[in-house]
PDB file of C-alpha atoms in Angstrom:
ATOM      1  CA  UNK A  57      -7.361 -23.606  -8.068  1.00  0.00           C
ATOM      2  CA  UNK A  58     -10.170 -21.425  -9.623  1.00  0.00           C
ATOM      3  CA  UNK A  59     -10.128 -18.328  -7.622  1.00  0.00           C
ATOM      4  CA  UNK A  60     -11.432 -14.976  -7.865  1.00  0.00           C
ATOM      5  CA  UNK A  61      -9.110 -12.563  -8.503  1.00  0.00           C
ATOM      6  CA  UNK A  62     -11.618  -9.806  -7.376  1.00  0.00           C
ATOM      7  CA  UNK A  63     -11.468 -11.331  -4.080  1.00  0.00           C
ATOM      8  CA  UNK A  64      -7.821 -12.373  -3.666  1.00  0.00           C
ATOM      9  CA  UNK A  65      -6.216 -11.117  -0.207  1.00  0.00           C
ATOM     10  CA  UNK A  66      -2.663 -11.657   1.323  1.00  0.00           C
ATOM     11  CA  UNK A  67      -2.674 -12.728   4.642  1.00  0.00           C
ATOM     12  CA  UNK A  68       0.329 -14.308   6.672  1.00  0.00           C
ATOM     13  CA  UNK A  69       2.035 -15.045  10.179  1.00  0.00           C
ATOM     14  CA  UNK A  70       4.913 -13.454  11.957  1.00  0.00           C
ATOM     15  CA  UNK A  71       7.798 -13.412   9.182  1.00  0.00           C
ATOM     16  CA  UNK A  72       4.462 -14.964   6.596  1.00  0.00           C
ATOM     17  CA  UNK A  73       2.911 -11.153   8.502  1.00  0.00           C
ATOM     18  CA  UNK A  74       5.814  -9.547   6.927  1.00  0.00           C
ATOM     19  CA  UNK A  75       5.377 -11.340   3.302  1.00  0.00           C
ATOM     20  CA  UNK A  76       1.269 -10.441   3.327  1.00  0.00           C
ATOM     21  CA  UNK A  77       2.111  -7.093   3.534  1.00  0.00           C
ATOM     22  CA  UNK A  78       4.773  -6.728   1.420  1.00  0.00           C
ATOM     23  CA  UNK A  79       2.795  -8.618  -1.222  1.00  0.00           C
ATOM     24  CA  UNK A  80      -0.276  -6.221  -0.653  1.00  0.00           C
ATOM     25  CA  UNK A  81       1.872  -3.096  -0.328  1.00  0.00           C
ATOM     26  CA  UNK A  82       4.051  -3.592  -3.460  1.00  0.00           C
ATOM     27  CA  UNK A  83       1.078  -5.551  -5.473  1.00  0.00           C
ATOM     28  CA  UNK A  84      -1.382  -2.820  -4.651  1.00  0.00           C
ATOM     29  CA  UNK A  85      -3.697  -4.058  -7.888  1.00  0.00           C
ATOM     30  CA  UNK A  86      -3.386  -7.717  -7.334  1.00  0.00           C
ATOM     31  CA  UNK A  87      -4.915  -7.839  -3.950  1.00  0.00           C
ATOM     32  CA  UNK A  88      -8.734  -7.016  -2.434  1.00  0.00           C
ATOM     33  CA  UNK A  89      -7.323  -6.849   1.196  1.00  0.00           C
ATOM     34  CA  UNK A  90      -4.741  -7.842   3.967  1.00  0.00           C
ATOM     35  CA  UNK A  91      -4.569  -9.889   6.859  1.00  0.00           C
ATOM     36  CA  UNK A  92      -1.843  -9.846   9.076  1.00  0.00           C
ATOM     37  CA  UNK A  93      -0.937 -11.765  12.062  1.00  0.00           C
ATOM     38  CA  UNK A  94       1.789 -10.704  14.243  1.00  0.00           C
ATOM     39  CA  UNK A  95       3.574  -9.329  11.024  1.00  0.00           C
ATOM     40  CA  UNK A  96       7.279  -7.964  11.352  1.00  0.00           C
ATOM     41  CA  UNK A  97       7.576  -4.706   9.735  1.00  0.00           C
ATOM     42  CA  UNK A  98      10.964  -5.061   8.096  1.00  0.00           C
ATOM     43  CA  UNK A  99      12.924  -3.871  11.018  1.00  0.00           C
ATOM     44  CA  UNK A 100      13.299  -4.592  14.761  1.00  0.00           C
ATOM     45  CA  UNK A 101      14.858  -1.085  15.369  1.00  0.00           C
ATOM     46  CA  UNK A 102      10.992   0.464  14.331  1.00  0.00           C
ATOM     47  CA  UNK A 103       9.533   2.851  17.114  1.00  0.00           C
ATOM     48  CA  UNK A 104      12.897   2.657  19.166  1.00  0.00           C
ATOM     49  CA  UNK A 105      15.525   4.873  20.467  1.00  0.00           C
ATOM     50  CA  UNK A 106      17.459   3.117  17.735  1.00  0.00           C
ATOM     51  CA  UNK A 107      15.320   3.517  14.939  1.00  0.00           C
ATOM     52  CA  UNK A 108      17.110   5.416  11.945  1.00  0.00           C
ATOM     53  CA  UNK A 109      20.358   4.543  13.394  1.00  0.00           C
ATOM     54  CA  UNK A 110      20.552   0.578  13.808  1.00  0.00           C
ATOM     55  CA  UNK A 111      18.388  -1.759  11.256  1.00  0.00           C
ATOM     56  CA  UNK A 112      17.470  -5.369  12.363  1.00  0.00           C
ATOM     57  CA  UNK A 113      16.083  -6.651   9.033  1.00  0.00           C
ATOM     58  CA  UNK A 114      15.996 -10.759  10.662  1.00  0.00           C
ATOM     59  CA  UNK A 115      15.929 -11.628   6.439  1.00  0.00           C
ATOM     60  CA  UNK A 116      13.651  -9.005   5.829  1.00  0.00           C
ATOM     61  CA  UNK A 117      14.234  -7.204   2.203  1.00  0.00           C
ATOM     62  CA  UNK A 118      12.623  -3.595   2.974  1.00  0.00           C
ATOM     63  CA  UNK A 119      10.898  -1.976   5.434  1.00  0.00           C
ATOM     64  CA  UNK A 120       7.155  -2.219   4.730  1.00  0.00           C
ATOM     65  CA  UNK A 121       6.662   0.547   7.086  1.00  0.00           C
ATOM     66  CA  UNK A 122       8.157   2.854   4.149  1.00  0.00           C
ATOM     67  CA  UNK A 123       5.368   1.446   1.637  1.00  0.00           C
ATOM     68  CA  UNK A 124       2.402   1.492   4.153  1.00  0.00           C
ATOM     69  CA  UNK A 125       0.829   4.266   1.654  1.00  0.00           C
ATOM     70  CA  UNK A 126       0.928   1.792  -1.191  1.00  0.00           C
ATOM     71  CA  UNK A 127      -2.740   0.054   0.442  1.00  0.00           C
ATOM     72  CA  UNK A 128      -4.582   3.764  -0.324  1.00  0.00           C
ATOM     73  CA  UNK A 129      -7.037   1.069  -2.175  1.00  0.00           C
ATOM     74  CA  UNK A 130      -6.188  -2.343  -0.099  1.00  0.00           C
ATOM     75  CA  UNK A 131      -8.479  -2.478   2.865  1.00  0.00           C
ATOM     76  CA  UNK A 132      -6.824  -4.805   5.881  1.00  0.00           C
ATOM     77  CA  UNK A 133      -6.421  -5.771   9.162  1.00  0.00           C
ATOM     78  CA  UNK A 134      -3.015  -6.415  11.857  1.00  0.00           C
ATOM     79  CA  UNK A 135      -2.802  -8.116  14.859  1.00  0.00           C
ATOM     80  CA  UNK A 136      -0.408  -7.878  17.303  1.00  0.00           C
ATOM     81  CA  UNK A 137       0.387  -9.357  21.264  1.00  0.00           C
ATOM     82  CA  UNK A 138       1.649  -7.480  23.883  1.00  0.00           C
ATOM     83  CA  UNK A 139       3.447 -10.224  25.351  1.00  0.00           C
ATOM     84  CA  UNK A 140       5.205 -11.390  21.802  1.00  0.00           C
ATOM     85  CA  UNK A 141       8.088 -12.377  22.655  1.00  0.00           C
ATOM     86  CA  UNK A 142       9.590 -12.124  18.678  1.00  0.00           C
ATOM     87  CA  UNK A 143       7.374  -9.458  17.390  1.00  0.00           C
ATOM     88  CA  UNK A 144       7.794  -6.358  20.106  1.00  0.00           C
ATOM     89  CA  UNK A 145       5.433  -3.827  21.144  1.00  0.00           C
ATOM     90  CA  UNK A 146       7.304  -1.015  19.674  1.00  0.00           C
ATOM     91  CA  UNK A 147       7.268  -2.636  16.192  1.00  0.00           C
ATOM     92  CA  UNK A 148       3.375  -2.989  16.258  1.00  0.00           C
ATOM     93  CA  UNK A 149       2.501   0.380  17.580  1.00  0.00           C
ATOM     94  CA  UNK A 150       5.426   1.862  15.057  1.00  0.00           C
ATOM     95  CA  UNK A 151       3.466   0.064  12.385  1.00  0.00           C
ATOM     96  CA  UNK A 152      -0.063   1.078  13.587  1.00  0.00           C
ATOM     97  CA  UNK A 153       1.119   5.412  13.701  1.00  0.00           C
ATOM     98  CA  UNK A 154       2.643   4.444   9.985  1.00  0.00           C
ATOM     99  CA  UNK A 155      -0.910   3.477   8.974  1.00  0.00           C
ATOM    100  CA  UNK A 156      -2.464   6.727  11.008  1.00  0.00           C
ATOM    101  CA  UNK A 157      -0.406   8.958   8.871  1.00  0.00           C
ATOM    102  CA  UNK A 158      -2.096   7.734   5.824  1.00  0.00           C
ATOM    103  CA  UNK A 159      -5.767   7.452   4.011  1.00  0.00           C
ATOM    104  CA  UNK A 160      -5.384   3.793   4.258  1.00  0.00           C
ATOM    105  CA  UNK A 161      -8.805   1.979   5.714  1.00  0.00           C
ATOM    106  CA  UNK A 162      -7.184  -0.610   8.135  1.00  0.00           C
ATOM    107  CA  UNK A 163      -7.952  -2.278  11.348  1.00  0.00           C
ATOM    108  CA  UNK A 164      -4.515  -2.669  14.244  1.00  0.00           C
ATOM    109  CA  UNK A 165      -5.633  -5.095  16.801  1.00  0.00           C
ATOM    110  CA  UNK A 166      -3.867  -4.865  20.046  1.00  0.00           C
ATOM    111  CA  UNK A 167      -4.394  -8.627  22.366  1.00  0.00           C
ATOM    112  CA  UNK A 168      -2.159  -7.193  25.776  1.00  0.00           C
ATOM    113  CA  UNK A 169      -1.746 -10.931  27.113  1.00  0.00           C
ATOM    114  CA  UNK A 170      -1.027 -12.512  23.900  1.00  0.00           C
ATOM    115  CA  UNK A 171       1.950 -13.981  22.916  1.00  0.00           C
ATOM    116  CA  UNK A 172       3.716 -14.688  19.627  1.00  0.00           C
ATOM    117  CA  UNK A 173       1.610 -17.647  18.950  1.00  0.00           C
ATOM    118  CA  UNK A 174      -1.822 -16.606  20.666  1.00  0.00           C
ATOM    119  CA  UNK A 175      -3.204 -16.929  17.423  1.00  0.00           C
ATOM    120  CA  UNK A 176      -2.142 -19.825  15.648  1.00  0.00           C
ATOM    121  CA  UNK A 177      -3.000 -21.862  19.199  1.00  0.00           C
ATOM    122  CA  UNK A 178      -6.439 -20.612  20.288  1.00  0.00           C
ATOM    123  CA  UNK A 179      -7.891 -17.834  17.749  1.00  0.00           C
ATOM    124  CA  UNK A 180     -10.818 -18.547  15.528  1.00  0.00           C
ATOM    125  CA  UNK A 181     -10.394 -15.847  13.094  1.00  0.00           C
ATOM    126  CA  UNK A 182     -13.712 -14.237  13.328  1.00  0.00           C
ATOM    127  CA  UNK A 183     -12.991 -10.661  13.535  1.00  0.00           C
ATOM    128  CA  UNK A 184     -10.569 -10.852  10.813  1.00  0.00           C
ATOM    129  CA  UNK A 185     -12.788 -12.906   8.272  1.00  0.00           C
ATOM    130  CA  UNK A 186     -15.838  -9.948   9.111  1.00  0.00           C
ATOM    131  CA  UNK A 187     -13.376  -7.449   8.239  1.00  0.00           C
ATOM    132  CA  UNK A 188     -12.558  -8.395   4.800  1.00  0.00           C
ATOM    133  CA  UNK A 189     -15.866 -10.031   4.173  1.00  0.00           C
ATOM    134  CA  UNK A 190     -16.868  -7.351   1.953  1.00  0.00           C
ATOM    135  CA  UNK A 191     -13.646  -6.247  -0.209  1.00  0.00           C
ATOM    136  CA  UNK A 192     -13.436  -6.643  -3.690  1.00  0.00           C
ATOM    137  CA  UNK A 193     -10.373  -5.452  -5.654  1.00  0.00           C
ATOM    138  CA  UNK A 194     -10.178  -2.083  -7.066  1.00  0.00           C
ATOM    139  CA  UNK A 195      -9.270  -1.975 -10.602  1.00  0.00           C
ATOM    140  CA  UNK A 196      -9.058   2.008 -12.108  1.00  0.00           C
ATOM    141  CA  UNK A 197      -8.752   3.861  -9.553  1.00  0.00           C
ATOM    142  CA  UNK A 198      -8.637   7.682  -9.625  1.00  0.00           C
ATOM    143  CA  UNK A 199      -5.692   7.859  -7.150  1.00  0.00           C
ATOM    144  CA  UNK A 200      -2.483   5.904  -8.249  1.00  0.00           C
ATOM    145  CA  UNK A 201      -0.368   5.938  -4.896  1.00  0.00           C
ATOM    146  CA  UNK A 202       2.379   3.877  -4.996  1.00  0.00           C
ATOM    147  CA  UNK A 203       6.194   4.097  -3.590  1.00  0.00           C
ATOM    148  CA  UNK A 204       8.794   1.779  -4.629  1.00  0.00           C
ATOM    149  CA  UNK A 205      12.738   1.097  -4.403  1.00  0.00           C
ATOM    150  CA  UNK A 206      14.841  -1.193  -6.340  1.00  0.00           C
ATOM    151  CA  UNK A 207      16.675  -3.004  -3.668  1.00  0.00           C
ATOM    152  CA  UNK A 208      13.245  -4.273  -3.702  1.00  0.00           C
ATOM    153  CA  UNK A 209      13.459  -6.166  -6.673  1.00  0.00           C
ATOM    154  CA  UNK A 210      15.189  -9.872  -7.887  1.00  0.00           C
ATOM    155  CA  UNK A 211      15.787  -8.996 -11.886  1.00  0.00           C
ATOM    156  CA  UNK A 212      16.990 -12.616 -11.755  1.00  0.00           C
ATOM    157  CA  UNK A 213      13.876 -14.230 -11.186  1.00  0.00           C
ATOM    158  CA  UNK A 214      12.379 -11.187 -13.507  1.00  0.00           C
ATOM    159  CA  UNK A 215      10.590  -9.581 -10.891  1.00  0.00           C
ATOM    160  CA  UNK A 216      10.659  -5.927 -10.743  1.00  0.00           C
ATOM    161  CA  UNK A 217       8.405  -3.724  -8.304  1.00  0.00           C
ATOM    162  CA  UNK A 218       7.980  -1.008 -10.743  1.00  0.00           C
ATOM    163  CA  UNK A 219       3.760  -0.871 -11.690  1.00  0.00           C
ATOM    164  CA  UNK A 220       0.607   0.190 -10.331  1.00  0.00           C
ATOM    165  CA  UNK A 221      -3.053   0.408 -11.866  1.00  0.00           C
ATOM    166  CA  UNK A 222      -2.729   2.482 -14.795  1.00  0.00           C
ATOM    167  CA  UNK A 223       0.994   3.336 -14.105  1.00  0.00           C
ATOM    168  CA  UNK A 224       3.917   0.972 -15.098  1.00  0.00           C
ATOM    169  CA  UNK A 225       7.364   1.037 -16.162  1.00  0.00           C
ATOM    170  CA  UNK A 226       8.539   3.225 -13.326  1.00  0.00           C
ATOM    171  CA  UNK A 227      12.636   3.756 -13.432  1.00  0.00           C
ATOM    172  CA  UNK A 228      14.578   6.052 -10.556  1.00  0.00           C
ATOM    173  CA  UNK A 229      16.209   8.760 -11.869  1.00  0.00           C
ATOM    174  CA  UNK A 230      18.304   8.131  -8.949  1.00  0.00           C
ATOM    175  CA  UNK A 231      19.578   5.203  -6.698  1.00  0.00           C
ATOM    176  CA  UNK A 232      17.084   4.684  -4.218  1.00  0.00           C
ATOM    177  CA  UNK A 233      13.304   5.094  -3.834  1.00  0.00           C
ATOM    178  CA  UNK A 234      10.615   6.724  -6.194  1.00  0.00           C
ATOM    179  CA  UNK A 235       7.203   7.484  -5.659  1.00  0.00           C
ATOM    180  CA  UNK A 236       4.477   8.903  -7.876  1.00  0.00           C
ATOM    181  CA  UNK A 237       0.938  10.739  -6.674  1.00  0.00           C
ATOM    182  CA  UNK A 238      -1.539  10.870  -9.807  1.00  0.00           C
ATOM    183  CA  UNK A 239      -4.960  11.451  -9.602  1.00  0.00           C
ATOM    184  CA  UNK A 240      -6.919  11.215 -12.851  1.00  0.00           C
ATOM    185  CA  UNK A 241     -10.244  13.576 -13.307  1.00  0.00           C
ATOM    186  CA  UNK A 242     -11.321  11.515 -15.589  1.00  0.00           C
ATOM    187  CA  UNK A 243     -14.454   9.374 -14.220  1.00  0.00           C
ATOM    188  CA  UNK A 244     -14.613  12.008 -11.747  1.00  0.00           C
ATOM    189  CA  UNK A 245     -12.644  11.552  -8.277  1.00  0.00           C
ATOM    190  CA  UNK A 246     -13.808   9.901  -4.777  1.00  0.00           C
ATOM    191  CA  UNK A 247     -12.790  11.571  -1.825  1.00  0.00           C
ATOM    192  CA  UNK A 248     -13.963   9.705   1.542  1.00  0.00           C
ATOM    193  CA  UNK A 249     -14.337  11.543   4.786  1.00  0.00           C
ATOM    194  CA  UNK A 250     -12.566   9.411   7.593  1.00  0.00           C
ATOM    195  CA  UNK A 251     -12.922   8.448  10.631  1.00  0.00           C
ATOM    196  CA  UNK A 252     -11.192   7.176  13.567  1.00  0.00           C
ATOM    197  CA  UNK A 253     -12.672   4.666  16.232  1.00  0.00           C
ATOM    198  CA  UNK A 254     -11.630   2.730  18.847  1.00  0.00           C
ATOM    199  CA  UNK A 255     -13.055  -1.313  19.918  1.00  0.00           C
ATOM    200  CA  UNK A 256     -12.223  -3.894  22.479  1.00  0.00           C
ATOM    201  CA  UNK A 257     -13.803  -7.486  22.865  1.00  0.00           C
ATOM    202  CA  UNK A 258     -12.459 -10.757  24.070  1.00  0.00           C
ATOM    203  CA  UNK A 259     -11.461 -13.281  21.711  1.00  0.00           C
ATOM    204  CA  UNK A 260      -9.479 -15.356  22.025  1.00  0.00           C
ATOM    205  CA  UNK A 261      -8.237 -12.950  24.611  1.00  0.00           C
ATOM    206  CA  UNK A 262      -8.789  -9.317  25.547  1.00  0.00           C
ATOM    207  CA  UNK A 263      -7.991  -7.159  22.897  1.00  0.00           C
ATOM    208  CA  UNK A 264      -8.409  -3.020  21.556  1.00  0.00           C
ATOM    209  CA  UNK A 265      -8.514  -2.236  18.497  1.00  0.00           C
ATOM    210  CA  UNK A 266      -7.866   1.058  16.404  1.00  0.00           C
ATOM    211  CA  UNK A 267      -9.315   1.247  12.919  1.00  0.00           C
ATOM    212  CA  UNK A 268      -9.979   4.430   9.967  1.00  0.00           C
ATOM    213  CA  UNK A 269     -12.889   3.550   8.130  1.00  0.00           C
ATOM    214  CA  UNK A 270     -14.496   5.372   5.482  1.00  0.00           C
ATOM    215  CA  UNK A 271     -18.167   7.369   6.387  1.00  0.00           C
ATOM    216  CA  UNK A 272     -18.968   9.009   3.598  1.00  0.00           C
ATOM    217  CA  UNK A 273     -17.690   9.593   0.005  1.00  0.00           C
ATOM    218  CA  UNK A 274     -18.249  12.589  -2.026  1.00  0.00           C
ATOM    219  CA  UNK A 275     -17.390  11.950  -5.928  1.00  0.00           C
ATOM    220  CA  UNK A 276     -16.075  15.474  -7.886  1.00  0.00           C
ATOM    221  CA  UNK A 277     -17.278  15.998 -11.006  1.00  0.00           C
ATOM    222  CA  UNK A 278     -15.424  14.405 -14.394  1.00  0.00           C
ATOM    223  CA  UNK A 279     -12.761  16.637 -16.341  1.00  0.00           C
ATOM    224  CA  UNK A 280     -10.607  15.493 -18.688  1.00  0.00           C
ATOM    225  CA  UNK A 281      -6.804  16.087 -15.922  1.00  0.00           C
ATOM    226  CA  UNK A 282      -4.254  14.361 -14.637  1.00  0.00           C
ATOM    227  CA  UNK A 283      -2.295  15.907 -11.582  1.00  0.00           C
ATOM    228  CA  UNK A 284      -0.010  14.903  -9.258  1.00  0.00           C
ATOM    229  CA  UNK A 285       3.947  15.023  -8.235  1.00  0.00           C
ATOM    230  CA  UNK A 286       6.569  12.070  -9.036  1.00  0.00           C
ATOM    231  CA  UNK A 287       9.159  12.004  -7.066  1.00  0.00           C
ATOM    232  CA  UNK A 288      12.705   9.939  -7.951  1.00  0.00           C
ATOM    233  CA  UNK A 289      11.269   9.015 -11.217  1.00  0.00           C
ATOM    234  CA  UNK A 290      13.273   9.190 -14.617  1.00  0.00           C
ATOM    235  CA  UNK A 291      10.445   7.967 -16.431  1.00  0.00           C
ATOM    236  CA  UNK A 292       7.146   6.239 -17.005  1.00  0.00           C
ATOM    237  CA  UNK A 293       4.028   4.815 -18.673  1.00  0.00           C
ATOM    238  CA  UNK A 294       0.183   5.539 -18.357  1.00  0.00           C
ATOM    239  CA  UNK A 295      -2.107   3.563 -19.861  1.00  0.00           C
ATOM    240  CA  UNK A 296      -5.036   6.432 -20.490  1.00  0.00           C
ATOM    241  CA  UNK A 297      -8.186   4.709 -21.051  1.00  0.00           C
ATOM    242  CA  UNK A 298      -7.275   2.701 -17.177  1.00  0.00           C
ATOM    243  CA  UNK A 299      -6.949   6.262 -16.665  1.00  0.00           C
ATOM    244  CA  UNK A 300     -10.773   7.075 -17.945  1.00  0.00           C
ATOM    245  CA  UNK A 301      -8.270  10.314 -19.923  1.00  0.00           C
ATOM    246  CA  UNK A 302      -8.632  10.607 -23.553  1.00  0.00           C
ATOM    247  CA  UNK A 303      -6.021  11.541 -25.799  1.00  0.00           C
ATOM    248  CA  UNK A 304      -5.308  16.006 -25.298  1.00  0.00           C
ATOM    249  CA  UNK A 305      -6.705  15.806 -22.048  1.00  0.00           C
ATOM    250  CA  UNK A 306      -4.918  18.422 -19.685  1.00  0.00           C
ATOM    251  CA  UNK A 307      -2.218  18.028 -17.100  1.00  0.00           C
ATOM    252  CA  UNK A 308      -0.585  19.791 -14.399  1.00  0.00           C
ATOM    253  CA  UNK A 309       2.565  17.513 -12.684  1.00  0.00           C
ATOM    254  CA  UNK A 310       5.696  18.043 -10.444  1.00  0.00           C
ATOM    255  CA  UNK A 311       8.617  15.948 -10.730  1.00  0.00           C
ATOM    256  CA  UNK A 312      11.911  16.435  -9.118  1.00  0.00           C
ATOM    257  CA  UNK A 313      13.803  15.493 -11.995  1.00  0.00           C
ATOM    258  CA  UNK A 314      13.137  15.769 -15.491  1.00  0.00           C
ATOM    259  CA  UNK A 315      11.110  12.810 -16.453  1.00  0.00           C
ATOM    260  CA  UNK A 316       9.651  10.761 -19.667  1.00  0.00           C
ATOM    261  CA  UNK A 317       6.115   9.781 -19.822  1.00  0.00           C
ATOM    262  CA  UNK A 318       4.887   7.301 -22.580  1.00  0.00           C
ATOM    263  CA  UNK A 319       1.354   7.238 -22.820  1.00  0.00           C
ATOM    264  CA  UNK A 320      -0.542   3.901 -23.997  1.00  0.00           C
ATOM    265  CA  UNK A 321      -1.725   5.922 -27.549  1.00  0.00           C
ATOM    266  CA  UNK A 322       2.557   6.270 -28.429  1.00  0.00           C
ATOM    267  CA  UNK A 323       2.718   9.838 -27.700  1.00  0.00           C
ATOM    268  CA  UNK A 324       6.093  10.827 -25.462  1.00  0.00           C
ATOM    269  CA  UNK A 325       5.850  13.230 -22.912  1.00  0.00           C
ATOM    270  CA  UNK A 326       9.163  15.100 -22.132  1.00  0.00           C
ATOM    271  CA  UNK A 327       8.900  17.126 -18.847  1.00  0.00           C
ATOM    272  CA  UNK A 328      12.111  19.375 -16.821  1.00  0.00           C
ATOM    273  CA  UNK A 329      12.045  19.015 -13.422  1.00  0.00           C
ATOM    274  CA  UNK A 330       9.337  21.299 -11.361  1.00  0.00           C
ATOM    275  CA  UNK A 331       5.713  21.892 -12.476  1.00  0.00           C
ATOM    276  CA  UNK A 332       4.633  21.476 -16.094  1.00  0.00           C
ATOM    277  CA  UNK A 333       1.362  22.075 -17.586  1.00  0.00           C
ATOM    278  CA  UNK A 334       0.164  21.200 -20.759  1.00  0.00           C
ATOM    279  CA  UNK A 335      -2.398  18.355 -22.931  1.00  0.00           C
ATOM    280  CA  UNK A 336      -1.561  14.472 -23.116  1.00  0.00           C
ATOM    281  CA  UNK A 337      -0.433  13.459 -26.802  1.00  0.00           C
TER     282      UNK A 337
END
């Protein structure tokens, strides 16, 4: 098929829900947006009494409620039933405060007589296709957020969750998850103001929505720094120029551990656990 990869979004249904975010959330760079309908998040036991004790994975591999953060530059939408018989209402609204606790520019739909199949039955798909109508996929970004785990991976088929934008190569320094933060100075950062609002309409049945959008953006000026914190991580790459840094441009990072960075020009950066400071190369 001859697509375009600038405007390539993963969209799904119920468990194919689950699968568009998980591609979106652990693809960040691949993907322009998200649709999901009636997606599971990875775990019945989400926004219950028994969440944190009991996990209900139904097949799942991970909980894409831990990776929601992942989309800081993968617009979407979600929508759920109130009446789903597979897909529960604490599950949805679980998945919807996940999203509120981030930067993330999304849209949760909320139909309160729709079932599990409301959509796949009697919706035209509207709503959704005006959301994503204009999304395009960001390349270089400034921010690099991106959380990831190994039990998310299949090294058998050679697929390993470990890359982001201008960050790849990321190994734990521990079992378990890892997470980096990096914001490059180097074309100058973005920083939207947010806002929350609230819709309703009809189709195909009564629905609310919730959804952060982005009102203004105000773009500080370029400097030659990388900051941010890694967290988990043993070591790295960064590719500079998909940075927009420059060889002896400054940084200032936390890591938890000590940590190896390789930058894209050879050089190896060496740094102890807590905050370093120093120039790249």
């Amino acid at each position: 098929y001859h697509t375009d990869p600038a405007r390539t979004f993963s969209s799904g249904y119920s468990q194919g829900g689950y699968l568009a975010f998980r591609m979106a959330m652990l693809y960040p760079d691949r993907f322009a947006g998200f649709t999901s309908w009636v997606g599971f998040t990875g775990d019945d036991a989400n926004g219950t009494p028994a969440q944190g004790t009991v996990t209900v994975t139904a097949g799942a591999v991970g909980n894409m409620i831990d990776y929601v953060g992942n989309l800081r530059h993968v617009s979407g939408s979600m929508l759920y039933s109130g009446a789903d018989e597979l897909v529960q209402i604490p599950s949805s609204t679980a998945m919807q405060r996940a999203f509120a606790a981030t930067d993330d520019i999304y849209t949760w739909f909320m139909h309160p007589a729709a079932d599990h199949f409301t959509y796949a039955v009697a919706d035209d798909w509207a709503k959704e296709a005006a959301l994503s109508r204009g999304a395009v996929l960001v390349r270089r970004p400034a921010r690099v957020t991106f959380r990831t785990d190994p039990l998310l991976d299949a090294p058998q088929y050679g697929i390993r969750h470990d890359r982001a934008y201008w960050v790849s190569a990321l190994r734990g320094a521990r079992p378990g998850p890892l997470a980096v933060d990096l914001i490059s100075h180097g074309c100058g950062v973005p920083v939207p103001a947010l806002a929350t609002s609230h819709g309703a309409g009809s189709s195909p049945v009564p629905w609310v929505s919730i959804a952060q959008q982005i009102t203004a953006v105000h773009t500080s000026p370029a400097a030659q720094l990388l900051e941010g914190t890694l967290t988990g991580v043993a070591s790295a790459s960064l590719d500079l120029a998909g940075a927009c840094l420059r060889p002896g441009a400054s940084f200032r990072l936390t890591s938890d551990s000590p940590v190896r960075l390789l930058l894209s020009d050879g050089h190896l950066l060496r740094l102890p656990a807590g905050t370093s400071r120093g120039t790249l190369g």
